CSV table of C-alpha atoms in Angstrom, one decimal:
chain,number,residue,atom,x,y,z
A,6,UNK,CA,0.3,0.0,0.3
A,7,UNK,CA,1.5,3.5,-0.8
A,8,UNK,CA,1.5,6.0,1.6
A,9,UNK,CA,1.0,9.8,1.7
A,10,UNK,CA,4.4,10.3,2.8
A,11,UNK,CA,5.3,8.4,-0.7
A,12,UNK,CA,2.8,10.9,-2.6
A,13,UNK,CA,4.4,13.9,-0.9
A,14,UNK,CA,8.1,12.7,-2.1
A,15,UNK,CA,6.7,12.3,-5.4
A,16,UNK,CA,5.4,15.7,-5.3
A,17,UNK,CA,8.4,17.0,-4.0
A,18,UNK,CA,10.6,15.0,-6.6
A,19,UNK,CA,8.6,15.1,-9.7
A,20,UNK,CA,10.2,17.3,-12.6
A,21,UNK,CA,8.7,18.7,-15.5
A,22,UNK,CA,8.6,16.4,-18.4
A,23,UNK,CA,10.5,18.5,-21.0
A,24,UNK,CA,14.1,20.0,-19.4
A,25,UNK,CA,15.2,20.4,-23.1
A,26,UNK,CA,13.2,24.0,-23.7
A,27,UNK,CA,13.3,26.9,-21.4
A,28,UNK,CA,10.5,26.8,-18.6
A,29,UNK,CA,7.9,29.8,-19.3
A,30,UNK,CA,6.8,29.5,-15.8
A,31,UNK,CA,9.9,29.4,-13.7
A,32,UNK,CA,12.4,30.6,-16.3
A,33,UNK,CA,14.9,28.0,-16.1
A,34,UNK,CA,17.4,27.5,-18.8
A,35,UNK,CA,17.2,24.4,-21.0
A,36,UNK,CA,18.6,21.6,-19.3
A,37,UNK,CA,18.2,22.9,-16.0
A,38,UNK,CA,14.9,21.3,-13.2
A,39,UNK,CA,12.1,23.4,-12.8
A,40,UNK,CA,12.3,25.4,-9.1
A,41,UNK,CA,10.6,23.8,-7.0
A,42,UNK,CA,7.7,26.4,-6.7
A,43,UNK,CA,7.0,26.1,-10.6
A,44,UNK,CA,3.3,25.2,-11.3
A,45,UNK,CA,4.6,23.2,-14.6
A,46,UNK,CA,6.6,20.8,-12.1
A,47,UNK,CA,3.6,20.9,-9.5
A,48,UNK,CA,1.2,19.6,-12.5
A,49,UNK,CA,3.2,16.9,-13.7
A,50,UNK,CA,3.6,15.7,-10.0
A,51,UNK,CA,-0.1,15.9,-9.3
A,52,UNK,CA,-0.7,13.8,-12.7
A,53,UNK,CA,1.7,11.1,-11.3
A,54,UNK,CA,0.1,11.3,-7.9
A,55,UNK,CA,-3.5,11.0,-9.4
A,56,UNK,CA,-2.2,8.1,-11.8
A,57,UNK,CA,-1.2,6.1,-8.4
A,58,UNK,CA,-4.4,6.8,-6.0
A,59,UNK,CA,-7.3,6.8,-9.1
A,60,UNK,CA,-7.1,2.8,-8.8
A,61,UNK,CA,-6.9,2.1,-5.3
A,62,UNK,CA,-9.7,0.4,-3.3
A,63,UNK,CA,-11.9,2.1,-1.7
A,64,UNK,CA,-10.8,1.2,1.9
A,65,UNK,CA,-7.1,2.2,1.1
A,66,UNK,CA,-8.1,5.1,-0.7
A,67,UNK,CA,-10.5,6.5,2.0
A,68,UNK,CA,-7.3,5.5,4.3
A,69,UNK,CA,-5.1,7.8,2.8
A,70,UNK,CA,-7.7,10.5,2.5
A,71,UNK,CA,-8.2,10.8,5.8
A,72,UNK,CA,-4.3,11.2,6.3
A,73,UNK,CA,-4.2,13.8,3.9
A,74,UNK,CA,-6.8,15.9,5.3
A,75,UNK,CA,-5.4,15.5,8.8
A,76,UNK,CA,-2.2,17.1,7.3
A,77,UNK,CA,-4.0,19.5,5.3
A,78,UNK,CA,-5.8,20.8,8.6
A,79,UNK,CA,-2.5,20.9,10.3
A,80,UNK,CA,-1.3,23.5,7.7
A,81,UNK,CA,1.3,20.9,6.6
A,82,UNK,CA,3.9,22.9,4.8
A,83,UNK,CA,6.6,19.8,3.5
A,84,UNK,CA,7.7,20.5,-0.3
A,85,UNK,CA,5.5,18.4,-2.3
A,86,UNK,CA,2.3,18.2,0.4
A,87,UNK,CA,0.6,20.7,-2.0
A,88,UNK,CA,0.6,18.9,-5.3
A,89,UNK,CA,0.0,15.4,-3.3
A,90,UNK,CA,-3.1,16.7,-1.4
A,91,UNK,CA,-4.5,18.4,-4.4
A,92,UNK,CA,-4.4,15.5,-6.5
A,93,UNK,CA,-6.0,13.1,-3.6
A,94,UNK,CA,-8.4,15.5,-2.8
A,95,UNK,CA,-9.2,15.9,-6.6
A,96,UNK,CA,-9.9,11.9,-7.0
A,97,UNK,CA,-11.8,12.2,-3.4
A,98,UNK,CA,-14.2,14.6,-5.4
A,99,UNK,CA,-14.7,12.3,-8.4
A,100,UNK,CA,-15.6,9.3,-5.8
A,101,UNK,CA,-17.9,11.5,-4.3
A,102,UNK,CA,-16.1,12.0,-0.8
A,103,UNK,CA,-14.8,15.2,-1.4
A,104,UNK,CA,-16.2,18.4,0.8
A,105,UNK,CA,-18.3,20.6,-1.1
A,106,UNK,CA,-16.1,24.0,-1.9
A,107,UNK,CA,-18.0,27.2,-1.4
A,108,UNK,CA,-18.7,29.4,-4.4
A,109,UNK,CA,-16.8,32.2,-5.0
A,110,UNK,CA,-19.9,34.3,-3.6
A,111,UNK,CA,-19.8,32.3,-0.3
A,112,UNK,CA,-16.3,32.5,0.3
A,113,UNK,CA,-16.4,36.5,-0.1
A,114,UNK,CA,-19.2,36.8,2.2
A,115,UNK,CA,-17.5,34.5,4.6
A,116,UNK,CA,-14.1,36.4,4.4
A,117,UNK,CA,-15.7,39.8,5.3
A,118,UNK,CA,-18.4,38.6,7.6
């Protein structure tokens, strides 16, 4: 069984797929890995995590989701966490296990309340 820590490692270590071109997001030179905060790199990491979790059986996925939610609630800032969390959260939503997100209007209403 895969652990959430392993997914975070994937989120941290995955590089963008094409290192032969200059990244238009983080602007590193060709042949240089993208920076840790690069969205292109992060999206590649999130895709890898989604590919790993999409076929997990229900009980295994729910256990992984519980750990992910606990770490998200504690504002985990471990490198790679955001990309692993976003992929697991997206899969949870696809399985009907996600928490409903407020609309933009509800978010602003609550923010200014």
